[in-house]
CSV table of C-alpha atoms in Angstrom, one decimal:
chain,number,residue,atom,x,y,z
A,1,UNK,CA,69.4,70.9,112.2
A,2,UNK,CA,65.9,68.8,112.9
A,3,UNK,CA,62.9,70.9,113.0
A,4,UNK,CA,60.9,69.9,115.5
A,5,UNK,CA,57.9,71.9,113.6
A,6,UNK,CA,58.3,73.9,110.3
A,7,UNK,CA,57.5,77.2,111.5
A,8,UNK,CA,61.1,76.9,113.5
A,9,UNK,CA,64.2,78.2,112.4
A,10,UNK,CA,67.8,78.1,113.9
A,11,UNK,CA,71.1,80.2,113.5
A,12,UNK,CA,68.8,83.4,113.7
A,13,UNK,CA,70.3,86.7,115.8
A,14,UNK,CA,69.1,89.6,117.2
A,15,UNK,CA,72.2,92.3,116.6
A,16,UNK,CA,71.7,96.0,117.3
A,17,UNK,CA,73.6,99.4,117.6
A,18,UNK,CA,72.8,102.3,120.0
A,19,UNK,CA,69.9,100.2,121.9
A,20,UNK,CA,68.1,101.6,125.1
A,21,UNK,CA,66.8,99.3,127.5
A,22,UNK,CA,64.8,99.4,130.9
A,23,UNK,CA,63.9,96.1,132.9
A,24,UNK,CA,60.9,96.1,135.7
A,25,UNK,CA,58.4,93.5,137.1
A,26,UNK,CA,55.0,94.0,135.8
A,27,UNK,CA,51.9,92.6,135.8
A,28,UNK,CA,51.3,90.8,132.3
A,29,UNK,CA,48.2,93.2,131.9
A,30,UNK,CA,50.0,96.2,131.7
A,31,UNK,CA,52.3,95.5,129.3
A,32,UNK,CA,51.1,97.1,126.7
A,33,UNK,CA,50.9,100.7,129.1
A,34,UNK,CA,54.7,99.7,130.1
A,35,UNK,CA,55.7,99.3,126.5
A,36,UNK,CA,54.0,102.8,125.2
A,37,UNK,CA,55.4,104.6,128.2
A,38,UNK,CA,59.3,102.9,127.9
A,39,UNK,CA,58.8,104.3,123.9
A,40,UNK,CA,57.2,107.5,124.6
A,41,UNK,CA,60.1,108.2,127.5
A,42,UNK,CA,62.7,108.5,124.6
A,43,UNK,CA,60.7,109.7,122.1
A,44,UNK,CA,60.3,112.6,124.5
A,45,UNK,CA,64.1,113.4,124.7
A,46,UNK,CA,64.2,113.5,121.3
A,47,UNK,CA,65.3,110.2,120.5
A,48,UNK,CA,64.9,108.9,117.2
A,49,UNK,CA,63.7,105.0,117.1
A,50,UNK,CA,65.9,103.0,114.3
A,51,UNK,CA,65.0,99.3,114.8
A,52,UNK,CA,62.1,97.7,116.1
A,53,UNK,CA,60.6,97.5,119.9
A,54,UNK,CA,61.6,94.0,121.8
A,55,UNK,CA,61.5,92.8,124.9
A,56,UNK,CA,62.5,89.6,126.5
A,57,UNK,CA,60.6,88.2,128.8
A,58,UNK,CA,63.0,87.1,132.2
A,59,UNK,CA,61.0,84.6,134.0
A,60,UNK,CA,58.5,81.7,134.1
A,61,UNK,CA,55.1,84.4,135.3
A,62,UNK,CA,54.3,83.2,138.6
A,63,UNK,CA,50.7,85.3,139.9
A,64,UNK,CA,50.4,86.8,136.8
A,65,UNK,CA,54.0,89.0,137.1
A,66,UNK,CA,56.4,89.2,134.4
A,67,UNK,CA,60.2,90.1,134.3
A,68,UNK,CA,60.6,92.1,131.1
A,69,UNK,CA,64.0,93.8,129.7
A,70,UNK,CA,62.4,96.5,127.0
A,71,UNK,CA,65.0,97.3,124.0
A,72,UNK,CA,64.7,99.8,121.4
A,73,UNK,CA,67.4,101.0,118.9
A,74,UNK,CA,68.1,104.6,118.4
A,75,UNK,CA,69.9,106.4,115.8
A,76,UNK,CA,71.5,108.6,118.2
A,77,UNK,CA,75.2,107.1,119.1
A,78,UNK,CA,75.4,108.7,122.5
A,79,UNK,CA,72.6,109.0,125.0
A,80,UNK,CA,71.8,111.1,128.2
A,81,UNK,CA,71.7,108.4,131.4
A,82,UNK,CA,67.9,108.4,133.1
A,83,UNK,CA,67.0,106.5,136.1
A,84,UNK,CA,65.3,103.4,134.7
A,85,UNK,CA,67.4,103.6,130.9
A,86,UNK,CA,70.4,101.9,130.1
A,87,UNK,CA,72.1,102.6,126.6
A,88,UNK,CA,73.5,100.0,125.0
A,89,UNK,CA,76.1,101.0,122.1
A,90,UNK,CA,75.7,97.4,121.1
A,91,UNK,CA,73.4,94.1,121.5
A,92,UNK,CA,73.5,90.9,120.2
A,93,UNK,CA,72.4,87.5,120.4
A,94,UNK,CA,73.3,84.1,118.6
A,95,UNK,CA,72.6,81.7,118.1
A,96,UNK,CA,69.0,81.8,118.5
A,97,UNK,CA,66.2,79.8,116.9
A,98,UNK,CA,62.7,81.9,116.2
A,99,UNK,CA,59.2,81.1,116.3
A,100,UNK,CA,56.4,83.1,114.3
A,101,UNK,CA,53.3,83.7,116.6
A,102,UNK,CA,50.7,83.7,114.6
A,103,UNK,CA,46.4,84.8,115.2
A,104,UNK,CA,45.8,84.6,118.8
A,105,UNK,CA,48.7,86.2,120.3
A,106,UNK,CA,48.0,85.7,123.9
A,107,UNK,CA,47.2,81.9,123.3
A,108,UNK,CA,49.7,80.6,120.6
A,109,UNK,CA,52.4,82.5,122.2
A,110,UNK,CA,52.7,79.2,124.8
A,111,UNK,CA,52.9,76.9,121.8
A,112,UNK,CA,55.4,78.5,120.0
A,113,UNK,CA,57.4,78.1,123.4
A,114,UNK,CA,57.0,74.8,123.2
A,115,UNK,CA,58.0,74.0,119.8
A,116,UNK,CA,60.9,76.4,120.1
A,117,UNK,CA,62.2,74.2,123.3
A,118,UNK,CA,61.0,71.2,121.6
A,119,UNK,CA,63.2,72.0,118.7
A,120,UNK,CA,66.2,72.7,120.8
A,121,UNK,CA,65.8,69.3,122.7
A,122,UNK,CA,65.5,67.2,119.3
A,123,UNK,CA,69.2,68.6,118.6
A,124,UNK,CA,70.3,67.9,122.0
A,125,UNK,CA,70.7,71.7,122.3
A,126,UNK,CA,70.8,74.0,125.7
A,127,UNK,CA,68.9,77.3,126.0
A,128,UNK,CA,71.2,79.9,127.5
A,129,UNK,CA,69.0,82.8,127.1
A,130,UNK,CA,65.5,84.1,127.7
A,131,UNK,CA,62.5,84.4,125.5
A,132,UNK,CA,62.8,87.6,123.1
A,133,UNK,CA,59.5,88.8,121.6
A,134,UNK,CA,59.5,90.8,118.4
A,135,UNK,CA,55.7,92.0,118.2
A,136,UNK,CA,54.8,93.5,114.7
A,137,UNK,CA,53.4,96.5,114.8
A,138,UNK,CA,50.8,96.4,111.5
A,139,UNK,CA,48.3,95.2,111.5
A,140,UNK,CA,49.6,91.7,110.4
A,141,UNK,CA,48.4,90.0,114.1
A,142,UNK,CA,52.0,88.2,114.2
A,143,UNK,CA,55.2,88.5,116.6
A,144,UNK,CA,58.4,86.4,116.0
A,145,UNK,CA,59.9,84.8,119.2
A,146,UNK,CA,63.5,84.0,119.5
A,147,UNK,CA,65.4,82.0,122.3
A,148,UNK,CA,69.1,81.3,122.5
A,149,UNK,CA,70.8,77.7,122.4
A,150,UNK,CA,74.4,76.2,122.8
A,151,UNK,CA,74.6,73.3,120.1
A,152,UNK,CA,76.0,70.2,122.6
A,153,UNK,CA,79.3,68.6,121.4
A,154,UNK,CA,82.9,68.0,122.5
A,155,UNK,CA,84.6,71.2,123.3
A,156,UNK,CA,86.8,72.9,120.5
A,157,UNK,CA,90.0,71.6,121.4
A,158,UNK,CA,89.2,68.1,122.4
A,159,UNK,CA,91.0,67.0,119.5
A,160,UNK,CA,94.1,67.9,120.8
């Protein structure tokens, strides 16, 4: 693989069991209210979070709104259906490369995109997936951003 930029990495994945998730259209300024209501929801029914929060974010914003899929693992295998909650008994994505967000969140969070897409593009690689966004939770100010990519190349039974 060429890395575009150093802080890029490929062949990373995102692999969960027993995930909830809930997608809506927001405004970007209430994500953070969205996000601790989505947690709180299961915390509520007595759900016990195993994994981190992650959400992916759906679309290019246009007027500010955002189309964000919400994912957080549970211990719990089984899980009592609720309007707005899907359960997942497994999730995964690969291959992805992943981007560390580092400082500013709100501001750097663009240039990660680009070298992310930037990276994919020096490979002659496709994205097939939407942005993922792992936020950290301490007090470490960073968040790791993953997309997913198709490495180009002859199908796997050209060669016969």
């Amino acid at each position: 693989m060429e890395a575009a930029f150093h802080d890029v990495t490929a062949h990373e994945r995102l692999a969960y069991q027993n995930v909830v998730t809930s997608r809506a259209t927001i405004h970007y300024s209430e994500l953070a209210e969205h996000v601790d209501r989505f947690v709180s929801r299961i915390a509520a029914k007595g759900y016990d979070p195993t994994g981190p929060f992650f959400y992916s974010l759906n679309n290019v914003p246009m007027e500010e709104l955002v189309d964000i899929e919400m994912f957080l693992p549970i211990q719990q295998h089984t899980f009592h259906a609720e309007e707005g909650l899907v359960f997942h008994s497994y999730f995964e994505v690969s291959p992805l490369l992943r981007g560390v967000v580092k400082g500013d969140l709100e501001n750097q969070t663009e240039l990660v995109y680009a070298h992310l897409l930037a990276t994919a593009e020096s490979n002659d690689w496709q994205i097939n997936s939407p942005f993922y966004h792992l936020p950290q939770r301490d007090v470490s100010g960073y968040a790791l951003v993953f997309v997913g990519y198709t490495e180009s190349g002859p199908p796997a039974d050209a060669d016969r």
